[in-house]
Amino acid sequence: MKILYAASTASHLRNFHEPYLAALRAEGHDVRTLARGEGVDYDIPFEKKFFSPKNLTALRAIRRLYRTESFDAVICNTTLAAFYLRLAARGRKRPRMINFVHGYLWNEGERGRRAKLLRFCERLLRRRTDAIL
């Protein structure tokens, strides 16, 4: 299985996901990484501000990547990356989209603008999400 494993920054993948990447590779999967920064297979210029115009460049780069590579699954690990990776995935041949949603984002006590924005994004892209963990 060809898997794209993604986060918004390369340091996030290095600091938190190396064991998972190694386990998937040990099982025989072809795993590629995507994030902003050095040490990943696809360096995508994510900007930390959610709706920054610079993220349109990232969106176009992801769409090009989907056209040139045939991923069976995309595993998203940060909210920003998950939004743009799922937004870029469209059509009948889109890869299976798996989103790791971190619990602190969904704390019942969280009622600020950021929480509302994140919930809106999840509702917007729910039909492009095959699994949420």
CSV table of N, CA, C and O in Angstrom, one decimal:
chain,number,residue,atom,x,y,z
A,1,MET,N,0.8,-1.2,0.0
A,1,MET,CA,0.0,0.0,0.0
A,1,MET,C,0.9,1.2,0.0
A,1,MET,O,1.8,1.3,0.8
A,2,LYS,N,0.6,2.2,-0.8
A,2,LYS,CA,1.3,3.5,-0.9
A,2,LYS,C,0.6,4.5,0.0
A,2,LYS,O,-0.6,4.8,-0.3
A,3,ILE,N,1.3,5.0,1.0
A,3,ILE,CA,0.7,5.8,2.0
A,3,ILE,C,1.4,7.2,2.1
A,3,ILE,O,2.6,7.2,2.1
A,4,LEU,N,0.6,8.3,2.1
A,4,LEU,CA,1.2,9.6,2.3
A,4,LEU,C,0.9,9.9,3.8
A,4,LEU,O,-0.3,10.0,4.2
A,5,TYR,N,1.9,10.2,4.5
A,5,TYR,CA,1.8,10.5,6.0
A,5,TYR,C,2.2,12.0,6.1
A,5,TYR,O,3.3,12.4,5.8
A,6,ALA,N,1.2,12.8,6.6
A,6,ALA,CA,1.4,14.2,6.6
A,6,ALA,C,1.1,14.9,7.9
A,6,ALA,O,0.4,14.5,8.7
A,7,ALA,N,1.8,16.1,8.0
A,7,ALA,CA,1.6,17.0,9.1
A,7,ALA,C,2.0,18.4,8.6
A,7,ALA,O,2.5,18.5,7.4
A,8,SER,N,1.7,19.4,9.3
A,8,SER,CA,2.0,20.8,8.8
A,8,SER,C,3.5,21.1,8.9
A,8,SER,O,4.0,21.9,8.1
A,9,THR,N,4.3,20.5,9.8
A,9,THR,CA,5.7,20.7,9.9
A,9,THR,C,6.5,19.4,10.0
A,9,THR,O,6.0,18.4,10.6
A,10,ALA,N,7.7,19.4,9.4
A,10,ALA,CA,8.5,18.3,9.5
A,10,ALA,C,8.9,17.9,10.9
A,10,ALA,O,9.0,16.7,11.2
A,11,SER,N,9.1,18.9,11.7
A,11,SER,CA,9.5,18.6,13.1
A,11,SER,C,8.4,17.9,13.9
A,11,SER,O,8.6,17.0,14.7
A,12,HIS,N,7.1,18.1,13.5
A,12,HIS,CA,6.0,17.4,14.1
A,12,HIS,C,6.1,15.9,13.8
A,12,HIS,O,6.0,15.0,14.7
A,13,LEU,N,6.4,15.6,12.5
A,13,LEU,CA,6.6,14.2,12.1
A,13,LEU,C,7.8,13.6,12.9
A,13,LEU,O,7.7,12.4,13.4
A,14,ARG,N,8.9,14.3,12.9
A,14,ARG,CA,10.1,13.8,13.6
A,14,ARG,C,9.9,13.5,15.1
A,14,ARG,O,10.2,12.5,15.6
A,15,ASN,N,9.2,14.5,15.7
A,15,ASN,CA,9.1,14.4,17.2
A,15,ASN,C,8.0,13.5,17.7
A,15,ASN,O,8.1,13.0,18.8
A,16,PHE,N,7.0,13.2,16.8
A,16,PHE,CA,5.8,12.4,17.3
A,16,PHE,C,5.5,11.2,16.5
A,16,PHE,O,4.8,10.3,17.0
A,17,HIS,N,6.0,11.1,15.3
A,17,HIS,CA,5.5,10.0,14.4
A,17,HIS,C,6.5,9.0,13.9
A,17,HIS,O,6.1,8.1,13.1
A,18,GLU,N,7.7,9.2,14.2
A,18,GLU,CA,8.8,8.3,13.7
A,18,GLU,C,8.5,6.8,14.0
A,18,GLU,O,8.6,5.9,13.1
A,19,PRO,N,8.0,6.4,15.2
A,19,PRO,CA,7.7,5.0,15.4
A,19,PRO,C,6.6,4.5,14.5
A,19,PRO,O,6.6,3.3,14.1
A,20,TYR,N,5.6,5.3,14.2
A,20,TYR,CA,4.5,4.9,13.4
A,20,TYR,C,5.0,4.7,11.9
A,20,TYR,O,4.6,3.8,11.2
A,21,LEU,N,5.8,5.6,11.5
A,21,LEU,CA,6.4,5.5,10.1
A,21,LEU,C,7.2,4.3,10.0
A,21,LEU,O,7.1,3.5,9.0
A,22,ALA,N,8.0,4.0,11.0
A,22,ALA,CA,8.9,2.8,11.0
A,22,ALA,C,8.0,1.5,11.0
A,22,ALA,O,8.3,0.6,10.3
A,23,ALA,N,6.9,1.5,11.8
A,23,ALA,CA,6.1,0.3,11.8
A,23,ALA,C,5.4,0.1,10.5
A,23,ALA,O,5.3,-1.0,10.0
A,24,LEU,N,4.9,1.1,9.9
A,24,LEU,CA,4.2,1.0,8.6
A,24,LEU,C,5.2,0.5,7.5
A,24,LEU,O,4.9,-0.4,6.7
A,25,ARG,N,6.4,1.0,7.5
A,25,ARG,CA,7.4,0.6,6.6
A,25,ARG,C,7.8,-0.9,6.9
A,25,ARG,O,8.0,-1.7,5.9
A,26,ALA,N,7.9,-1.3,8.1
A,26,ALA,CA,8.3,-2.6,8.5
A,26,ALA,C,7.2,-3.6,8.0
A,26,ALA,O,7.5,-4.8,7.7
A,27,GLU,N,6.0,-3.2,7.9
A,27,GLU,CA,4.9,-4.0,7.4
A,27,GLU,C,4.9,-4.1,5.9
A,27,GLU,O,4.1,-4.8,5.3
A,28,GLY,N,5.8,-3.4,5.3
A,28,GLY,CA,5.9,-3.5,3.8
A,28,GLY,C,5.3,-2.4,3.0
A,28,GLY,O,5.2,-2.4,1.8
A,29,HIS,N,4.7,-1.3,3.7
A,29,HIS,CA,4.1,-0.3,3.0
A,29,HIS,C,5.1,0.7,2.5
A,29,HIS,O,6.1,0.9,3.0
A,30,ASP,N,4.8,1.3,1.3
A,30,ASP,CA,5.6,2.4,0.7
A,30,ASP,C,5.0,3.7,1.4
A,30,ASP,O,4.0,4.2,1.0
A,31,VAL,N,5.8,4.2,2.3
A,31,VAL,CA,5.3,5.4,3.1
A,31,VAL,C,6.1,6.6,2.7
A,31,VAL,O,7.4,6.6,2.7
A,32,ARG,N,5.4,7.7,2.2
A,32,ARG,CA,6.1,9.0,1.9
A,32,ARG,C,5.6,10.0,2.9
A,32,ARG,O,4.5,9.9,3.4
A,33,THR,N,6.4,11.0,3.2
A,33,THR,CA,6.1,12.0,4.1
A,33,THR,C,5.9,13.4,3.5
A,33,THR,O,6.6,13.7,2.5
A,34,LEU,N,5.0,14.2,4.0
A,34,LEU,CA,4.7,15.5,3.5
A,34,LEU,C,4.6,16.5,4.7
A,34,LEU,O,3.9,16.2,5.6
A,35,ALA,N,5.2,17.6,4.6
A,35,ALA,CA,5.2,18.6,5.6
A,35,ALA,C,6.0,19.8,5.1
A,35,ALA,O,6.6,19.7,4.0
A,36,ARG,N,6.0,20.9,5.9
A,36,ARG,CA,6.9,22.0,5.6
A,36,ARG,C,8.2,21.8,6.3
A,36,ARG,O,8.2,21.5,7.5
A,37,GLY,N,9.3,21.8,5.6
A,37,GLY,CA,10.6,21.7,6.2
A,37,GLY,C,11.4,20.6,5.6
A,37,GLY,O,11.0,19.8,4.8
A,38,GLU,N,12.6,20.5,6.2
A,38,GLU,CA,13.6,19.5,5.6
A,38,GLU,C,13.4,18.1,6.2
A,38,GLU,O,12.8,18.0,7.3
A,39,GLY,N,13.8,17.1,5.4
A,39,GLY,CA,13.7,15.8,5.9
A,39,GLY,C,12.5,15.0,5.5
A,39,GLY,O,12.2,13.9,6.0
A,40,VAL,N,11.6,15.6,4.7
A,40,VAL,CA,10.4,14.9,4.2
A,40,VAL,C,10.5,14.7,2.7
A,40,VAL,O,11.3,15.3,2.0
A,41,ASP,N,9.7,13.8,2.3
A,41,ASP,CA,9.7,13.5,0.8
A,41,ASP,C,9.1,14.7,0.0
A,41,ASP,O,9.5,15.0,-1.1
A,42,TYR,N,8.0,15.3,0.6
A,42,TYR,CA,7.4,16.4,-0.1
A,42,TYR,C,7.3,17.6,0.8
A,42,TYR,O,6.6,17.6,1.8
A,43,ASP,N,8.1,18.6,0.5
A,43,ASP,CA,8.2,19.8,1.3
A,43,ASP,C,7.1,20.8,0.8
A,43,ASP,O,7.2,21.3,-0.3
A,44,ILE,N,6.0,21.0,1.5
A,44,ILE,CA,4.9,21.8,1.1
A,44,ILE,C,4.9,23.1,2.0
A,44,ILE,O,5.0,23.0,3.2
A,45,PRO,N,4.8,24.2,1.3
A,45,PRO,CA,4.9,25.5,2.0
A,45,PRO,C,3.7,25.9,2.9
A,45,PRO,O,3.1,27.0,2.6
A,46,PHE,N,3.4,25.1,3.9
A,46,PHE,CA,2.2,25.5,4.7
A,46,PHE,C,2.6,26.8,5.5
A,46,PHE,O,3.7,26.9,6.0
A,47,GLU,N,1.6,27.6,5.7
A,47,GLU,CA,1.7,28.8,6.5
A,47,GLU,C,0.8,28.6,7.7
A,47,GLU,O,-0.3,28.1,7.6
A,48,LYS,N,1.3,28.8,8.9
A,48,LYS,CA,0.6,28.5,10.1
A,48,LYS,C,-0.8,29.2,10.3
A,48,LYS,O,-1.7,28.8,11.0
A,49,LYS,N,-1.0,30.4,9.6
A,49,LYS,CA,-2.3,31.0,9.7
A,49,LYS,C,-3.2,30.3,8.7
A,49,LYS,O,-2.9,30.2,7.5
A,50,PHE,N,-4.3,29.8,9.3
A,50,PHE,CA,-5.2,28.9,8.6
A,50,PHE,C,-5.5,29.3,7.2
A,50,PHE,O,-5.4,28.5,6.2
A,51,PHE,N,-6.0,30.5,7.0
A,51,PHE,CA,-6.5,31.0,5.7
A,51,PHE,C,-5.5,32.0,5.1
A,51,PHE,O,-6.0,32.9,4.3
A,52,SER,N,-4.3,31.8,5.3
A,52,SER,CA,-3.3,32.7,4.6
A,52,SER,C,-3.3,32.4,3.1
A,52,SER,O,-3.4,31.2,2.7
A,53,PRO,N,-3.2,33.4,2.3
A,53,PRO,CA,-3.1,33.2,0.9
A,53,PRO,C,-2.0,32.3,0.4
A,53,PRO,O,-2.1,31.7,-0.6
A,54,LYS,N,-0.9,32.3,1.3
A,54,LYS,CA,0.2,31.4,0.9
A,54,LYS,C,-0.2,29.9,1.0
A,54,LYS,O,0.4,29.1,0.3
A,55,ASN,N,-1.2,29.6,1.7
A,55,ASN,CA,-1.7,28.2,1.8
A,55,ASN,C,-2.4,27.8,0.5
A,55,ASN,O,-2.5,26.6,0.2
A,56,LEU,N,-2.8,28.7,-0.4
A,56,LEU,CA,-3.3,28.4,-1.7
A,56,LEU,C,-2.2,27.8,-2.5
A,56,LEU,O,-2.4,26.9,-3.3
A,57,THR,N,-1.0,28.2,-2.4
A,57,THR,CA,0.2,27.6,-3.0
A,57,THR,C,0.4,26.2,-2.6
A,57,THR,O,0.6,25.3,-3.4
A,58,ALA,N,0.2,26.0,-1.3
A,58,ALA,CA,0.3,24.6,-0.7
A,58,ALA,C,-0.8,23.7,-1.3
A,58,ALA,O,-0.6,22.6,-1.7
A,59,LEU,N,-2.0,24.3,-1.4
A,59,LEU,CA,-3.2,23.5,-1.9
A,59,LEU,C,-2.9,23.1,-3.4
A,59,LEU,O,-3.1,21.9,-3.7
A,60,ARG,N,-2.4,24.0,-4.2
A,60,ARG,CA,-2.1,23.7,-5.6
A,60,ARG,C,-1.0,22.6,-5.6
A,60,ARG,O,-1.1,21.7,-6.5
A,61,ALA,N,0.0,22.7,-4.8
A,61,ALA,CA,1.1,21.7,-4.8
A,61,ALA,C,0.6,20.3,-4.4
A,61,ALA,O,1.0,19.3,-5.0
A,62,ILE,N,-0.4,20.3,-3.5
A,62,ILE,CA,-0.9,19.0,-3.0
A,62,ILE,C,-1.8,18.4,-4.2
A,62,ILE,O,-1.7,17.2,-4.5
A,63,ARG,N,-2.6,19.2,-4.8
A,63,ARG,CA,-3.4,18.8,-6.0
A,63,ARG,C,-2.5,18.2,-7.1
A,63,ARG,O,-2.8,17.2,-7.7
A,64,ARG,N,-1.4,18.9,-7.4
A,64,ARG,CA,-0.4,18.3,-8.4
A,64,ARG,C,0.1,17.0,-7.9
A,64,ARG,O,0.3,16.1,-8.7
A,65,LEU,N,0.5,16.9,-6.6
A,65,LEU,CA,1.0,15.6,-6.1
A,65,LEU,C,0.0,14.5,-6.2
A,65,LEU,O,0.3,13.4,-6.7
A,66,TYR,N,-1.3,14.8,-5.9
A,66,TYR,CA,-2.3,13.8,-6.1
A,66,TYR,C,-2.5,13.3,-7.6
A,66,TYR,O,-2.7,12.2,-7.8
A,67,ARG,N,-2.3,14.2,-8.5
A,67,ARG,CA,-2.4,13.9,-9.9
A,67,ARG,C,-1.2,13.0,-10.4
A,67,ARG,O,-1.3,12.2,-11.2
A,68,THR,N,0.0,13.3,-9.8
A,68,THR,CA,1.2,12.5,-10.3
A,68,THR,C,1.5,11.3,-9.5
A,68,THR,O,2.1,10.4,-10.0
A,69,GLU,N,1.0,11.2,-8.3
A,69,GLU,CA,1.2,10.0,-7.5
A,69,GLU,C,-0.1,9.3,-7.2
A,69,GLU,O,-1.1,9.9,-7.1
A,70,SER,N,-0.1,8.0,-7.1
A,70,SER,CA,-1.3,7.3,-6.8
A,70,SER,C,-1.2,6.7,-5.3
A,70,SER,O,-0.8,5.6,-5.1
A,71,PHE,N,-1.7,7.5,-4.4
A,71,PHE,CA,-1.6,7.1,-3.0
A,71,PHE,C,-2.9,6.3,-2.7
A,71,PHE,O,-4.0,6.6,-3.1
A,72,ASP,N,-2.7,5.2,-2.0
A,72,ASP,CA,-3.9,4.4,-1.5
A,72,ASP,C,-4.5,5.0,-0.3
A,72,ASP,O,-5.8,5.0,-0.1
A,73,ALA,N,-3.7,5.7,0.5
A,73,ALA,CA,-4.2,6.3,1.8
A,73,ALA,C,-3.4,7.5,2.1
A,73,ALA,O,-2.2,7.6,1.8
A,74,VAL,N,-4.1,8.5,2.7
A,74,VAL,CA,-3.4,9.7,3.2
A,74,VAL,C,-3.7,9.7,4.7
A,74,VAL,O,-4.9,9.7,5.1
A,75,ILE,N,-2.7,9.8,5.5
A,75,ILE,CA,-2.9,9.9,7.0
A,75,ILE,C,-2.5,11.4,7.4
A,75,ILE,O,-1.3,11.8,7.2
A,76,CYS,N,-3.4,12.1,7.9
A,76,CYS,CA,-3.2,13.5,8.3
A,76,CYS,C,-3.1,13.6,9.8
A,76,CYS,O,-3.8,13.0,10.6
A,77,ASN,N,-2.1,14.4,10.3
A,77,ASN,CA,-1.8,14.5,11.7
A,77,ASN,C,-1.9,15.8,12.4
A,77,ASN,O,-1.7,15.9,13.5
A,78,THR,N,-2.1,16.8,11.6
A,78,THR,CA,-2.3,18.2,12.2
A,78,THR,C,-3.5,18.8,11.6
A,78,THR,O,-3.8,18.5,10.4
A,79,THR,N,-4.2,19.7,12.2
A,79,THR,CA,-5.4,20.2,11.8
A,79,THR,C,-5.2,21.0,10.5
A,79,THR,O,-6.0,20.9,9.5
A,80,LEU,N,-4.2,21.8,10.4
A,80,LEU,CA,-3.9,22.6,9.2
A,80,LEU,C,-3.6,21.7,8.0
A,80,LEU,O,-4.3,21.9,6.9
A,81,ALA,N,-2.7,20.7,8.1
A,81,ALA,CA,-2.4,19.8,7.0
A,81,ALA,C,-3.7,19.0,6.7
A,81,ALA,O,-4.0,18.8,5.5
A,82,ALA,N,-4.4,18.6,7.6
A,82,ALA,CA,-5.6,17.7,7.4
A,82,ALA,C,-6.6,18.5,6.5
A,82,ALA,O,-7.2,18.0,5.6
A,83,PHE,N,-6.8,19.8,6.9
A,83,PHE,CA,-7.7,20.6,6.1
A,83,PHE,C,-7.3,20.7,4.6
A,83,PHE,O,-8.1,20.4,3.7
A,84,TYR,N,-6.1,21.1,4.4
A,84,TYR,CA,-5.7,21.2,3.0
A,84,TYR,C,-5.5,19.9,2.2
A,84,TYR,O,-5.8,19.9,1.0
A,85,LEU,N,-5.1,18.9,2.9
A,85,LEU,CA,-5.0,17.6,2.2
A,85,LEU,C,-6.3,17.0,1.8
A,85,LEU,O,-6.5,16.5,0.7
A,86,ARG,N,-7.3,17.2,2.7
A,86,ARG,CA,-8.7,16.7,2.4
A,86,ARG,C,-9.4,17.7,1.4
A,86,ARG,O,-10.1,17.2,0.5
A,87,LEU,N,-9.1,18.9,1.5
A,87,LEU,CA,-9.7,19.9,0.5
A,87,LEU,C,-9.1,19.6,-0.9
A,87,LEU,O,-9.9,19.7,-1.9
A,88,ALA,N,-7.9,19.2,-1.0
A,88,ALA,CA,-7.3,18.9,-2.3
A,88,ALA,C,-7.8,17.6,-2.9
A,88,ALA,O,-7.7,17.3,-4.1
A,89,ALA,N,-8.2,16.7,-2.0
A,89,ALA,CA,-8.6,15.3,-2.5
A,89,ALA,C,-10.1,15.4,-3.0
A,89,ALA,O,-11.0,15.7,-2.3
A,90,ARG,N,-10.2,15.1,-4.3
A,90,ARG,CA,-11.6,15.1,-4.8
A,90,ARG,C,-11.6,14.1,-6.0
A,90,ARG,O,-10.6,13.6,-6.4
A,91,GLY,N,-12.8,13.8,-6.4
A,91,GLY,CA,-13.0,12.9,-7.5
A,91,GLY,C,-13.2,11.5,-7.0
A,91,GLY,O,-13.0,11.2,-5.8
A,92,ARG,N,-13.5,10.6,-7.9
A,92,ARG,CA,-13.8,9.2,-7.6
A,92,ARG,C,-12.5,8.4,-7.2
A,92,ARG,O,-12.6,7.4,-6.5
A,93,LYS,N,-11.4,8.9,-7.7
A,93,LYS,CA,-10.2,8.1,-7.4
A,93,LYS,C,-9.3,8.7,-6.3
A,93,LYS,O,-8.1,8.5,-6.2
A,94,ARG,N,-10.0,9.5,-5.4
A,94,ARG,CA,-9.2,10.1,-4.3
A,94,ARG,C,-8.7,9.0,-3.4
A,94,ARG,O,-9.4,8.0,-3.2
A,95,PRO,N,-7.6,9.2,-2.7
A,95,PRO,CA,-7.1,8.2,-1.7
A,95,PRO,C,-8.0,8.2,-0.5
A,95,PRO,O,-8.8,9.1,-0.2
A,96,ARG,N,-7.9,7.1,0.2
A,96,ARG,CA,-8.6,6.9,1.5
A,96,ARG,C,-8.0,7.9,2.5
A,96,ARG,O,-6.8,8.0,2.6
A,97,MET,N,-8.8,8.8,3.1
A,97,MET,CA,-8.4,9.9,3.9
A,97,MET,C,-8.6,9.5,5.4
A,97,MET,O,-9.7,9.3,5.8
A,98,ILE,N,-7.5,9.5,6.2
A,98,ILE,CA,-7.5,9.1,7.6
A,98,ILE,C,-7.0,10.4,8.3
A,98,ILE,O,-5.9,10.8,8.1
A,99,ASN,N,-7.8,10.8,9.3
A,99,ASN,CA,-7.5,12.0,10.0
A,99,ASN,C,-7.3,11.7,11.5
A,99,ASN,O,-8.3,11.3,12.1
A,100,PHE,N,-6.2,12.0,12.0
A,100,PHE,CA,-5.9,11.9,13.5
A,100,PHE,C,-6.4,13.3,14.1
A,100,PHE,O,-5.7,14.3,13.8
A,101,VAL,N,-7.4,13.3,14.8
A,101,VAL,CA,-7.9,14.6,15.4
A,101,VAL,C,-7.5,14.5,16.9
A,101,VAL,O,-8.0,13.7,17.6
A,102,HIS,N,-6.7,15.4,17.3
A,102,HIS,CA,-6.2,15.4,18.6
A,102,HIS,C,-7.2,15.9,19.6
A,102,HIS,O,-7.9,16.9,19.3
A,103,GLY,N,-7.4,15.3,20.7
A,103,GLY,CA,-8.5,15.5,21.6
A,103,GLY,C,-8.6,16.9,22.2
A,103,GLY,O,-9.7,17.4,22.4
A,104,TYR,N,-7.4,17.6,22.4
A,104,TYR,CA,-7.5,18.9,23.0
A,104,TYR,C,-8.3,19.9,22.1
A,104,TYR,O,-8.7,20.9,22.6
A,105,LEU,N,-8.4,19.6,20.9
A,105,LEU,CA,-9.1,20.5,20.0
A,105,LEU,C,-10.6,20.4,20.2
A,105,LEU,O,-11.4,21.3,19.8
A,106,TRP,N,-11.1,19.3,20.8
A,106,TRP,CA,-12.5,19.1,20.9
A,106,TRP,C,-13.0,19.1,22.4
A,106,TRP,O,-14.1,18.6,22.7
A,107,ASN,N,-12.2,19.7,23.2
A,107,ASN,CA,-12.6,19.8,24.6
A,107,ASN,C,-13.9,20.6,24.7
A,107,ASN,O,-14.1,21.6,24.1
A,108,GLU,N,-14.8,20.0,25.5
A,108,GLU,CA,-16.2,20.7,25.6
A,108,GLU,C,-16.1,22.1,26.1
A,108,GLU,O,-16.9,22.9,25.8
A,109,GLY,N,-15.1,22.4,26.9
A,109,GLY,CA,-14.9,23.7,27.5
A,109,GLY,C,-14.3,24.7,26.5
A,109,GLY,O,-14.3,25.9,26.7
A,110,GLU,N,-13.8,24.2,25.4
A,110,GLU,CA,-13.2,25.1,24.3
A,110,GLU,C,-14.3,25.7,23.5
A,110,GLU,O,-15.0,25.1,22.7
A,111,ARG,N,-14.5,27.0,23.7
A,111,ARG,CA,-15.6,27.7,23.0
A,111,ARG,C,-15.1,28.9,22.2
A,111,ARG,O,-15.9,29.7,21.7
A,112,GLY,N,-13.8,29.1,22.1
A,112,GLY,CA,-13.3,30.3,21.4
A,112,GLY,C,-13.4,30.2,19.9
A,112,GLY,O,-13.9,29.3,19.3
A,113,ARG,N,-13.0,31.3,19.2
A,113,ARG,CA,-13.0,31.4,17.8
A,113,ARG,C,-12.3,30.2,17.1
A,113,ARG,O,-12.7,29.7,16.1
A,114,ARG,N,-11.1,29.9,17.6
A,114,ARG,CA,-10.3,28.8,17.0
A,114,ARG,C,-11.1,27.5,17.0
A,114,ARG,O,-11.1,26.8,16.0
A,115,ALA,N,-11.7,27.2,18.2
A,115,ALA,CA,-12.4,25.9,18.3
A,115,ALA,C,-13.6,25.9,17.3
A,115,ALA,O,-13.8,24.9,16.6
A,116,LYS,N,-14.3,27.0,17.2
A,116,LYS,CA,-15.4,27.1,16.2
A,116,LYS,C,-14.9,27.0,14.8
A,116,LYS,O,-15.5,26.3,14.0
A,117,LEU,N,-13.8,27.6,14.5
A,117,LEU,CA,-13.2,27.5,13.2
A,117,LEU,C,-12.9,26.0,12.8
A,117,LEU,O,-13.2,25.5,11.8
A,118,LEU,N,-12.2,25.3,13.8
A,118,LEU,CA,-11.8,23.9,13.6
A,118,LEU,C,-13.0,23.0,13.4
A,118,LEU,O,-13.0,22.1,12.5
A,119,ARG,N,-14.0,23.2,14.2
A,119,ARG,CA,-15.3,22.4,14.1
A,119,ARG,C,-15.9,22.7,12.7
A,119,ARG,O,-16.4,21.8,12.1
A,120,PHE,N,-15.9,23.9,12.3
A,120,PHE,CA,-16.5,24.3,11.0
A,120,PHE,C,-15.8,23.5,9.9
A,120,PHE,O,-16.4,23.0,9.0
A,121,CYS,N,-14.4,23.6,9.9
A,121,CYS,CA,-13.6,22.9,8.9
A,121,CYS,C,-13.9,21.4,8.9
A,121,CYS,O,-14.0,20.8,7.8
A,122,GLU,N,-14.0,20.8,10.1
A,122,GLU,CA,-14.3,19.4,10.1
A,122,GLU,C,-15.7,19.1,9.5
A,122,GLU,O,-15.9,18.1,8.8
A,123,ARG,N,-16.7,19.9,9.8
A,123,ARG,CA,-18.0,19.7,9.2
A,123,ARG,C,-18.0,19.8,7.7
A,123,ARG,O,-18.6,19.1,6.9
A,124,LEU,N,-17.2,20.8,7.2
A,124,LEU,CA,-17.1,21.1,5.8
A,124,LEU,C,-16.5,19.9,5.0
A,124,LEU,O,-16.9,19.6,3.9
A,125,LEU,N,-15.5,19.3,5.6
A,125,LEU,CA,-14.8,18.2,4.9
A,125,LEU,C,-15.1,16.8,5.4
A,125,LEU,O,-14.5,15.8,5.0
A,126,ARG,N,-16.2,16.6,6.1
A,126,ARG,CA,-16.6,15.3,6.6
A,126,ARG,C,-16.8,14.3,5.5
A,126,ARG,O,-16.5,13.1,5.7
A,127,ARG,N,-17.3,14.7,4.4
A,127,ARG,CA,-17.5,13.7,3.3
A,127,ARG,C,-16.3,13.3,2.6
A,127,ARG,O,-16.3,12.4,1.8
A,128,ARG,N,-15.2,14.0,2.8
A,128,ARG,CA,-13.9,13.6,2.3
A,128,ARG,C,-13.0,12.9,3.3
A,128,ARG,O,-11.8,12.8,3.1
A,129,THR,N,-13.6,12.5,4.4
A,129,THR,CA,-12.9,11.9,5.5
A,129,THR,C,-13.4,10.4,5.6
A,129,THR,O,-14.6,10.2,5.9
A,130,ASP,N,-12.5,9.5,5.4
A,130,ASP,CA,-13.0,8.1,5.5
A,130,ASP,C,-12.9,7.5,7.0
A,130,ASP,O,-13.6,6.6,7.3
A,131,ALA,N,-11.9,8.0,7.7
A,131,ALA,CA,-11.8,7.6,9.1
A,131,ALA,C,-11.2,8.7,10.0
A,131,ALA,O,-10.4,9.5,9.5
A,132,ILE,N,-11.7,8.8,11.2
A,132,ILE,CA,-11.2,9.7,12.2
A,132,ILE,C,-10.7,8.9,13.4
A,132,ILE,O,-11.4,8.1,13.9
A,133,LEU,N,-9.5,9.2,13.7
A,133,LEU,CA,-8.9,8.6,14.9
A,133,LEU,C,-8.6,9.6,16.0
A,133,LEU,O,-8.3,10.7,15.6
